[in-house]
Short mmCIF file of C-alpha atoms in Angstrom, two decimals:
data_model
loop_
_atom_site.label_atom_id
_atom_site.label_comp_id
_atom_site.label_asym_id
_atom_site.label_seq_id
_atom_site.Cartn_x
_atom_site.Cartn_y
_atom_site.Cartn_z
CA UNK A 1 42.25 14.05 -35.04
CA UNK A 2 41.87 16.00 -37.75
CA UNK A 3 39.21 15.22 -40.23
CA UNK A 4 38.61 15.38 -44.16
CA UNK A 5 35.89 14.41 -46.61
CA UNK A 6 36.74 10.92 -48.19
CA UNK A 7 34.07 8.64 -50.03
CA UNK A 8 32.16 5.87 -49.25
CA UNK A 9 30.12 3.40 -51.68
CA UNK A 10 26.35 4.72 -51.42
CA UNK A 11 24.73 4.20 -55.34
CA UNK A 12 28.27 4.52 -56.46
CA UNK A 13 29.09 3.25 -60.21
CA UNK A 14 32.04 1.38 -61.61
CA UNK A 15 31.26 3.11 -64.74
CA UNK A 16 33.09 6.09 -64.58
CA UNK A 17 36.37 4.70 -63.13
CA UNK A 18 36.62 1.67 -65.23
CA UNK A 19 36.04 3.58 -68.48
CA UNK A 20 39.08 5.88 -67.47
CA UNK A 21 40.81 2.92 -65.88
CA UNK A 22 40.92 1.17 -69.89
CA UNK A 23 41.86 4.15 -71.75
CA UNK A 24 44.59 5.25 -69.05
CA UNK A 25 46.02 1.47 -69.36
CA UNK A 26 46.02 1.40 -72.93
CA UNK A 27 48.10 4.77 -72.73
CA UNK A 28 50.43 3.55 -70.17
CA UNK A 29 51.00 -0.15 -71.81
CA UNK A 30 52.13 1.68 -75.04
CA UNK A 31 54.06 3.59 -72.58
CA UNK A 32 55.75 1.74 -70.91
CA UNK A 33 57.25 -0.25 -73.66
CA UNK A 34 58.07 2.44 -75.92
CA UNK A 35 60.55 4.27 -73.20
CA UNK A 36 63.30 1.57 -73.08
CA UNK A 37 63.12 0.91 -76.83
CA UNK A 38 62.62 4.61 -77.81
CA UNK A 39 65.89 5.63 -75.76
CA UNK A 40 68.55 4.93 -78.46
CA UNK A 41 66.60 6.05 -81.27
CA UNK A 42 66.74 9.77 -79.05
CA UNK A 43 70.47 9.53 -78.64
CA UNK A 44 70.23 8.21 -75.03
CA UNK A 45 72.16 5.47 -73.55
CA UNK A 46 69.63 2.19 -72.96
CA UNK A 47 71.24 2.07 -69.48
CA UNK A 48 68.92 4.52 -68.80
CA UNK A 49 66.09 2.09 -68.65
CA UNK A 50 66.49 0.62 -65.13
CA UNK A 51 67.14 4.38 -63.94
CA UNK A 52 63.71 5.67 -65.65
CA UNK A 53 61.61 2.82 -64.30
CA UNK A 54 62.90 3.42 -61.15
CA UNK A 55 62.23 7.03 -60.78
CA UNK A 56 58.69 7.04 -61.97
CA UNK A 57 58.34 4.01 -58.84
CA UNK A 58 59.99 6.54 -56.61
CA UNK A 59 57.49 9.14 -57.66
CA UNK A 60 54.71 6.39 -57.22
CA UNK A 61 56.02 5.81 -53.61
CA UNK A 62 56.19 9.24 -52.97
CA UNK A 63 52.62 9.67 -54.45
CA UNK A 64 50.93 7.09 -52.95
CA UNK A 65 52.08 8.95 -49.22
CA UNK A 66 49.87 12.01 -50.08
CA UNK A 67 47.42 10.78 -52.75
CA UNK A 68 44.64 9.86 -50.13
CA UNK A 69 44.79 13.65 -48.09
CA UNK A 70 44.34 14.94 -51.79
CA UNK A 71 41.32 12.67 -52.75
CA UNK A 72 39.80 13.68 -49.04
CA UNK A 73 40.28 17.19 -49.86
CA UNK A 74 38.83 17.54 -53.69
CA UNK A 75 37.02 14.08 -53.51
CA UNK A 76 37.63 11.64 -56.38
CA UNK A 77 36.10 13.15 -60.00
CA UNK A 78 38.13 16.52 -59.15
CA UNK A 79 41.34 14.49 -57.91
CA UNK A 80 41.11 11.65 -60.79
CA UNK A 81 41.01 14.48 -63.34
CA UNK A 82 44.11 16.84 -61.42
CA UNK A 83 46.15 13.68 -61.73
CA UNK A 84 45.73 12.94 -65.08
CA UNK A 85 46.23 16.22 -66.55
CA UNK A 86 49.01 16.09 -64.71
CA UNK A 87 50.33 12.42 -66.46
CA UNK A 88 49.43 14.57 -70.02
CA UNK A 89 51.98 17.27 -68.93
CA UNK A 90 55.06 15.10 -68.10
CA UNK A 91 54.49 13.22 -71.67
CA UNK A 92 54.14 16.30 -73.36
CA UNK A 93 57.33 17.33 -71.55
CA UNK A 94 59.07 14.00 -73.19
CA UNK A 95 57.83 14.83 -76.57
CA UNK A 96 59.57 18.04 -76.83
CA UNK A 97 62.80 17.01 -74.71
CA UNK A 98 65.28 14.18 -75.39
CA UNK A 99 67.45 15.20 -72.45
CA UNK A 100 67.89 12.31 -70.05
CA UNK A 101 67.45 14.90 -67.00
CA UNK A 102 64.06 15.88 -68.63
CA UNK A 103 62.70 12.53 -68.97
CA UNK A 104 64.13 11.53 -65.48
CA UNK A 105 62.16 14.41 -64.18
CA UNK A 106 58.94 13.67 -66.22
CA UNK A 107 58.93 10.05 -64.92
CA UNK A 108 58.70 10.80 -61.39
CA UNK A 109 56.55 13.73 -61.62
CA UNK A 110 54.06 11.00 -63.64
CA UNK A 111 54.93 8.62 -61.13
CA UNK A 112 53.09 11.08 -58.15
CA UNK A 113 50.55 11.61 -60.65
CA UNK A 114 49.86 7.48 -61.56
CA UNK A 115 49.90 6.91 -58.00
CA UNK A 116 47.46 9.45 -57.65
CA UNK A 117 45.00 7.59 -59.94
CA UNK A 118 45.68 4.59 -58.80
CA UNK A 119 44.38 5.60 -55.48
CA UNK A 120 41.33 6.87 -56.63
CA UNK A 121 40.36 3.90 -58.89
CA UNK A 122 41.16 1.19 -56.72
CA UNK A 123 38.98 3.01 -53.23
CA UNK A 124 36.52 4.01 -55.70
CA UNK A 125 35.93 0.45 -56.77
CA UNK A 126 36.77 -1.07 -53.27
CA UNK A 127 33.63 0.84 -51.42
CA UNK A 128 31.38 -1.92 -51.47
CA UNK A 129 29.06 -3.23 -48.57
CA UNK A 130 31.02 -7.32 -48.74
CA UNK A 131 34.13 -8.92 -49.33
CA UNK A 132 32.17 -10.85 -52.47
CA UNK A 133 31.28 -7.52 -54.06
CA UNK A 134 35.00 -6.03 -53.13
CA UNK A 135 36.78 -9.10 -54.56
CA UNK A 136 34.21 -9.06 -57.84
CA UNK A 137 34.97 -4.79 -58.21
CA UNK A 138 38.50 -5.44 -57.86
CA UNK A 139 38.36 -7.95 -60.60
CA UNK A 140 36.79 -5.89 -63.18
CA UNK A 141 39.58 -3.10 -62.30
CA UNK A 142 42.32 -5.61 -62.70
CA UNK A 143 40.70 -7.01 -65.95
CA UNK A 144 40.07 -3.39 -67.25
CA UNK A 145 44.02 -2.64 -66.27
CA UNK A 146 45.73 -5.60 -67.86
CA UNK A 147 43.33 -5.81 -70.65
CA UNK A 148 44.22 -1.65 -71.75
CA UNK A 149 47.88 -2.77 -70.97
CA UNK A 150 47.74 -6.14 -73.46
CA UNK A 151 46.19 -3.45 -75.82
CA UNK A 152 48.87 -0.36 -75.94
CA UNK A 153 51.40 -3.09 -76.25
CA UNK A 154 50.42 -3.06 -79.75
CA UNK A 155 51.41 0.06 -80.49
CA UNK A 156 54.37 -0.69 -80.78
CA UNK A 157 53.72 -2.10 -84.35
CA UNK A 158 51.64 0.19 -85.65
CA UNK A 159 53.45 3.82 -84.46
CA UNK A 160 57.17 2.38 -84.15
CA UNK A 161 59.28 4.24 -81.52
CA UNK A 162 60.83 6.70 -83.94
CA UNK A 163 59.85 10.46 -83.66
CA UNK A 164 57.37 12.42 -81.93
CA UNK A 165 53.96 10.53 -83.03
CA UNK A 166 54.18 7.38 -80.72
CA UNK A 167 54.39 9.79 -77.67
CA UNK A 168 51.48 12.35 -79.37
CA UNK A 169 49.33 9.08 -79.62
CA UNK A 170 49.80 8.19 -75.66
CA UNK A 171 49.47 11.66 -74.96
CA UNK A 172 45.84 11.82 -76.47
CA UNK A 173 44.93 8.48 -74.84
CA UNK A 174 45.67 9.80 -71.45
CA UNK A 175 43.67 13.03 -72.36
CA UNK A 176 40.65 10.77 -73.55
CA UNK A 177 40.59 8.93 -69.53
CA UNK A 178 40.01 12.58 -68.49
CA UNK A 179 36.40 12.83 -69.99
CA UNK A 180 34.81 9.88 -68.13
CA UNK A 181 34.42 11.71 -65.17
CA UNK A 182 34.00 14.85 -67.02
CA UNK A 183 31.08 13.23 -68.68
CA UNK A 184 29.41 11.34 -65.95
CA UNK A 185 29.22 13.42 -62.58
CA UNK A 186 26.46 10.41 -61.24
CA UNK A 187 27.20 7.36 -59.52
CA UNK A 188 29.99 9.01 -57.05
CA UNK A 189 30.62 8.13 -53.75
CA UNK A 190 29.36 10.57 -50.85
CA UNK A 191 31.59 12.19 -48.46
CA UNK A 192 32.74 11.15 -44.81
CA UNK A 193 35.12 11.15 -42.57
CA UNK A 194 38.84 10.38 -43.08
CA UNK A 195 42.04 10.61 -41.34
CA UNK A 196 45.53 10.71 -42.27
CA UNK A 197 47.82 7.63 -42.19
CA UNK A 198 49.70 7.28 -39.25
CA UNK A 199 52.78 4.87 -39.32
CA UNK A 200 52.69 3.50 -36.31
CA UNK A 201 48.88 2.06 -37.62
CA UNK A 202 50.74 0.04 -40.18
CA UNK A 203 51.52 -2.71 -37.83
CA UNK A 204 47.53 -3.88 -38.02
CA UNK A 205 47.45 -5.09 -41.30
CA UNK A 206 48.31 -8.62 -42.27
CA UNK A 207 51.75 -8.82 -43.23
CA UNK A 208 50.92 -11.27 -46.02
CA UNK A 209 49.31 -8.53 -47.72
CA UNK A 210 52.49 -6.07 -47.33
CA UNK A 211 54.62 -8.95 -48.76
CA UNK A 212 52.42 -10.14 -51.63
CA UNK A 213 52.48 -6.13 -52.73
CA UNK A 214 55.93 -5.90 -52.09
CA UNK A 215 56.99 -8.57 -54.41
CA UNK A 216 53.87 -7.55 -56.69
CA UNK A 217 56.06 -4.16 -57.43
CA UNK A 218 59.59 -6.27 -57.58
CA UNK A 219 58.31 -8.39 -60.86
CA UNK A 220 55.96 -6.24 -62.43
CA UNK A 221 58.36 -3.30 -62.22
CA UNK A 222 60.98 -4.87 -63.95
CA UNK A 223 58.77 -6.63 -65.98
CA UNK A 224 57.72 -3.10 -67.50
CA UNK A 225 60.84 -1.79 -67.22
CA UNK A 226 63.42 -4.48 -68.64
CA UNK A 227 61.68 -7.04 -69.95
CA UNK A 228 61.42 -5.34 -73.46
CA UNK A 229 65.25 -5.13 -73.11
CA UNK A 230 65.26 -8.89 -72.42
CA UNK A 231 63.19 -9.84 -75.52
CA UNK A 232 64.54 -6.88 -77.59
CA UNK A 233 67.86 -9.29 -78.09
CA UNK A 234 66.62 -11.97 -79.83
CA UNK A 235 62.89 -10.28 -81.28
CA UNK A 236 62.21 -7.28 -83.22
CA UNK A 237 60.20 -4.57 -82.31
CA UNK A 238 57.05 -5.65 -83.44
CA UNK A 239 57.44 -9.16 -82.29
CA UNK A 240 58.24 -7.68 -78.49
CA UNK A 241 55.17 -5.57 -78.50
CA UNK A 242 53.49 -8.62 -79.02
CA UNK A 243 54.86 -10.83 -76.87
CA UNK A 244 55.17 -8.05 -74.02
CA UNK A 245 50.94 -8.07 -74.92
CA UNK A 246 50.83 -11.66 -74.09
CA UNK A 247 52.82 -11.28 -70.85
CA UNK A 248 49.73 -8.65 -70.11
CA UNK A 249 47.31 -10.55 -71.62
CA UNK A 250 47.96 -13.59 -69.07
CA UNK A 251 47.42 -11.37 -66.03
CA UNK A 252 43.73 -10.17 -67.56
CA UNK A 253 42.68 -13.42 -68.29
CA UNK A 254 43.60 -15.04 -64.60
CA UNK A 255 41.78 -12.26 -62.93
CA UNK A 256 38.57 -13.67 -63.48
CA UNK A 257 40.00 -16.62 -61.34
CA UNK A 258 41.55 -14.66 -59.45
CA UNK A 259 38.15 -13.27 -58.28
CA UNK A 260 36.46 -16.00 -57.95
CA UNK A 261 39.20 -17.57 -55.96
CA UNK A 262 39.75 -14.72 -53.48
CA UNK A 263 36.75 -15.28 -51.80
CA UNK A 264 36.99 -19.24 -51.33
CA UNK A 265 40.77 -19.98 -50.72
CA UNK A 266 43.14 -18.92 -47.90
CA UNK A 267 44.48 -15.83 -49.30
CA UNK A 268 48.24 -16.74 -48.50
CA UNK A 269 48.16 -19.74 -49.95
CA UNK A 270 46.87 -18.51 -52.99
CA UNK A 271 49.86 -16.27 -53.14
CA UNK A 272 51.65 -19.24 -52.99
CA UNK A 273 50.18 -21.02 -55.66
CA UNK A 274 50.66 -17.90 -58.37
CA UNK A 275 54.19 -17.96 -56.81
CA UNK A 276 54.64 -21.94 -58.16
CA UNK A 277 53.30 -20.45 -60.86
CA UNK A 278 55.27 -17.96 -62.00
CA UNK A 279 58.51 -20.54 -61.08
CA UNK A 280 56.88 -22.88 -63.48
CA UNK A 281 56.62 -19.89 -66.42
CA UNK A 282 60.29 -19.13 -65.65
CA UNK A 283 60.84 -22.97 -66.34
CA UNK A 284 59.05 -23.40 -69.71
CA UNK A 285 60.73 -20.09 -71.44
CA UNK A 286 63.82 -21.15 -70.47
CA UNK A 287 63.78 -24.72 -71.76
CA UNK A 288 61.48 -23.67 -74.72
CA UNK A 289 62.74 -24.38 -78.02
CA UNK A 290 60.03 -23.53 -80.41
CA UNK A 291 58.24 -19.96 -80.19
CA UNK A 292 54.66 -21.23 -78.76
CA UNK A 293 57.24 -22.70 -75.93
CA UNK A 294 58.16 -19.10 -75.18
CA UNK A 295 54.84 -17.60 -75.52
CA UNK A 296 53.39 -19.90 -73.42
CA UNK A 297 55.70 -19.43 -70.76
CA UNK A 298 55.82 -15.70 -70.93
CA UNK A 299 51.46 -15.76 -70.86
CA UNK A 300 52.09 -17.76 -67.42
CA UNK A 301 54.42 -15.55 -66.02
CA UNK A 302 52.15 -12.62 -66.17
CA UNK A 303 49.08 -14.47 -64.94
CA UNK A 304 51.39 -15.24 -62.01
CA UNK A 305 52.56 -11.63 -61.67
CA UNK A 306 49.15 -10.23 -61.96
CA UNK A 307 47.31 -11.77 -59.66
CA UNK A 308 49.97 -11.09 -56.73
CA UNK A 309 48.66 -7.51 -55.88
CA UNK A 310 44.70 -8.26 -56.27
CA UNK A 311 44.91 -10.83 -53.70
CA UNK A 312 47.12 -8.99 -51.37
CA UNK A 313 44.84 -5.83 -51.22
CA UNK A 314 42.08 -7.75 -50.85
CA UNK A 315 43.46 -9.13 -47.96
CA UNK A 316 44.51 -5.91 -46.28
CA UNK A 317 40.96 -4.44 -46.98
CA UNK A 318 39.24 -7.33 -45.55
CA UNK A 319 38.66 -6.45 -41.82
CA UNK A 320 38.76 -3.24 -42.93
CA UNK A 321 35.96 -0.49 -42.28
CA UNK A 322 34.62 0.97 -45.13
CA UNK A 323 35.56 4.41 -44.15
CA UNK A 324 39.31 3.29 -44.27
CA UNK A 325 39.54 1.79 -47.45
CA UNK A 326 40.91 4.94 -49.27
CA UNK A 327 44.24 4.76 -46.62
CA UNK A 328 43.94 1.02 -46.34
CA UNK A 329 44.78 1.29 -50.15
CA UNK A 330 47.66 4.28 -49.99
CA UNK A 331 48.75 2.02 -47.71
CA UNK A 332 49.20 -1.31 -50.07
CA UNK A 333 50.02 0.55 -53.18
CA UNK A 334 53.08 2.32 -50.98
CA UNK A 335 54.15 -1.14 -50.11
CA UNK A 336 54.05 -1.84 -54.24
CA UNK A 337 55.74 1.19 -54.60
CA UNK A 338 58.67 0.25 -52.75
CA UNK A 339 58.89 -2.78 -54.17
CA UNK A 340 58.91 -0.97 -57.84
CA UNK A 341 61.35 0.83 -56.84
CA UNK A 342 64.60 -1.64 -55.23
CA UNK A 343 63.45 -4.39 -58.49
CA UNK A 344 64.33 -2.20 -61.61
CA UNK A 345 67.83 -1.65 -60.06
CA UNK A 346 68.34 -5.39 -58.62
CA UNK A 347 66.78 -6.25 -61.99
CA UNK A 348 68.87 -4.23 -64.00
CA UNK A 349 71.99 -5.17 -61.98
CA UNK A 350 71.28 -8.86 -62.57
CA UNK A 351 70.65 -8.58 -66.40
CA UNK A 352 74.74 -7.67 -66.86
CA UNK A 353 75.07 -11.75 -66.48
CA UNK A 354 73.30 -14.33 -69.06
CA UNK A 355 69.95 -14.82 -67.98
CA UNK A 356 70.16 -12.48 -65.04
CA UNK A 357 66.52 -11.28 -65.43
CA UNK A 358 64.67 -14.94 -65.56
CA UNK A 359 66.72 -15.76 -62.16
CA UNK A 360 65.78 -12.36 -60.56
CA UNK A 361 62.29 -13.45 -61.35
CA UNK A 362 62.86 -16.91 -59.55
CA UNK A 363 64.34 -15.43 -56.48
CA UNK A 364 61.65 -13.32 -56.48
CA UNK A 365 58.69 -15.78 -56.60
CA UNK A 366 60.67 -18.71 -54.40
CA UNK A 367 61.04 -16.03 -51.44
CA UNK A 368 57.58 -15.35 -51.53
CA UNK A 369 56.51 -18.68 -51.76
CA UNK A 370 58.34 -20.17 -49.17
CA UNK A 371 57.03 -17.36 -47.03
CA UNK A 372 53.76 -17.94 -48.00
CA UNK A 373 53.50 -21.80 -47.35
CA UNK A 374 54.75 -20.60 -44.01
CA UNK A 375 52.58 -17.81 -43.28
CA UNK A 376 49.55 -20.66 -44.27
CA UNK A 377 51.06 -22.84 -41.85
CA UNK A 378 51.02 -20.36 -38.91
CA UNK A 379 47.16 -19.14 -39.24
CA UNK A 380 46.00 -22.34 -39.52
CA UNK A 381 47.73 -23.82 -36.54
CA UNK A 382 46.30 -20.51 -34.71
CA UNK A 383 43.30 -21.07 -36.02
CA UNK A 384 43.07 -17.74 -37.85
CA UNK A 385 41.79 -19.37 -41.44
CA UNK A 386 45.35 -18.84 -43.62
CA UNK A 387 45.01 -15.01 -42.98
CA UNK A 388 46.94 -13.08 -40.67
CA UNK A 389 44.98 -11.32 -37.69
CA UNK A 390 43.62 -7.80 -38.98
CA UNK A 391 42.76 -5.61 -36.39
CA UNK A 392 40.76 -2.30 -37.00
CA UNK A 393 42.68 0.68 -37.60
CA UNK A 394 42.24 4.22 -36.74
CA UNK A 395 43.81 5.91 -39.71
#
């Protein structure tokens, strides 16, 4: 089998990858909710919102199958910083294009790249010696993600979605998560072995964990994608740059519990219970009839939505060796990937009826919970402690 240089946690620091991590999500919140408003001020149809966030998923999915042979290969600083210059070129590409081909193009070209970074922040973080440490890392990365995100929602209200300057701004916040690791060349991991993925090896990982990042991508894909749409028809812009910051917001604050959770309650059954959750967010902005109603409800749904994906790798990485974690998480985000990819369509499909999005979002979280319950169900009466069987892999 054919070998290549990976990392693994010896003295390694959070520092570097969670600095980039906040200034990359900050860039990508703004992002992400400036593309579907920003379409018909550029002369393109809004239609084209499903079909962008689906394209830069398909790139992610795409990404996510080489991303780990390309972090063995240059090892993390030299890959984190390839990827993102890369993200900087595809915006750069939007600002001086409004051709729906172009932007098509520069969303799934970011999409390789994002998936990329992904890869190396989350195995970066992940390389540490116990569950308790993994489950802690993961929850400053989460924090750092959602909290950036909550935070380039805003820019909506103070650089509009007119002209070139909103994408210049995102632009220069992606080039400012290059210099972390520019900056700090300590507190990397060391090299060692790695192997490729192979698919048969897919098999050994709990299947809760594919499912929870399966339906992790589903929601939060369209929840980028459309949900701006959604709110855009009864809220201004400003008002659904803040409220899409609240939907953020919710998943940074949970993670702390989230965290602290992970590593004392059956990991399927806490899928469940963000599951109930998010069907009890759905509830309360639908039958809301002041504002705080709405906000409320739209803060639960993304601490539901956020804490799907934590949990889920967590659970794939925990029987894990160390060595493995980089495929062990090319593995999970390519099961988020695919998910991001079928929900913007469904998503987008459903939203041509009244309420279509909000009931995509049930489906979405009753599935999983009812699979969930049952998946509980099955490991305990085998005895396996509400997580499925994990066997080691030889990636």
């Amino acid at each position: 089998m054919q070998q290549n240089p990976v990392m693994q946690a010896d003295r390694n620091s959070p520092l570097v990858p969670v600095l980039s991590l906040s200034l990359f999500a900050v860039a990508s919140g703004f992002l992400m909710s400036l593309i579907p408003l920003a379409l018909d001020a550029r002369g393109m149809s809004v239609n084209l919102a499903s079909w962008l966030a689906s394209v830069f998923y398909a790139g992610l999915l795409g990404g996510a199958l080489i991303s780990a042979r390309i972090v063995g290969k240059f090892g993390h600083r030299s890959a984190l910083v390839a990827f993102l210059l890369i993200v900087v070129s595809t915006v750069g590409l939007m600002i001086f294009s409004a051709s729906p081909a172009a932007w098509l193009f520069a969303r799934f070209f970011a999409g390789i790249a994002v998936a990329g970074v992904f890869v190396v922040i989350e195995s970066w973080l992940l390389m540490a010696d116990t569950e308790k440490a993994r489950a802690k890392r993961l929850g400053l990365y989460m924090a750092s993600l959602y909290g950036g995100s909550a935070l380039g929602q805003l820019g909506i209200g103070m650089f509009g979605t007119e002209g070139a300057m909103p994408l210049i701004v995102v632009a220069s916040l992606f080039s400012a998560a290059i210099l972390p690791p520019l900056v700090f060349k300590r507190g990397r991991p060391k090299a060692v072995g790695h192997a490729s993925i192979k698919v048969s090896e897919m098999k050994t990982l709990p299947a809760a964990a594919y499912i929870g990042c399966i339906v992790s991508g589903l929601v939060l894909g369209s929840i980028y994608g459309l949900l701006p749409l959604e709110l855009e028809s009864s809220y201004s812009h400003d008002q659904v740059g803040a409220l899409m910051a609240i939907v953020i917001l919710g998943g940074m604050v949970v993670q702390p519990l989230v965290s602290w959770l992970n590593s004392r309650m059956e990991k399927a059954l806490l899928m469940a219970l963000f599951c109930f959750l998010g069907l009890l967010s759905i509830a309360m902005i639908e039958i809301a009839t002041v504002s705080a109603g709405v906000m409320a409800g739209l803060f639960l749904l993304g601490a539901s939505a956020f804490a799907l994906y934590p949990v889920a790798i967590t659970l794939a990485c925990r029987n894990v060796d160390e060595s493995k974690i980089v495929a062990a998480a090319e593995l999970m985000l390519l099961s988020y990937s695919v998910g991001s990819v079928i929900g913007p369509i469904v998503a987008g499909e459903a939203m041509s009826m009244k309420g279509g999005l909000m009931l995509y979002f049930v489906v979405c979280f009753a599935a999983t919970l009812l699979y969930m319950l049952g998946s509980t169900k099955r490991n305990r009466s085998t005895g396996t402690d509400g997580v499925d069987k994990a066997v080691s892999i030889d990636i």
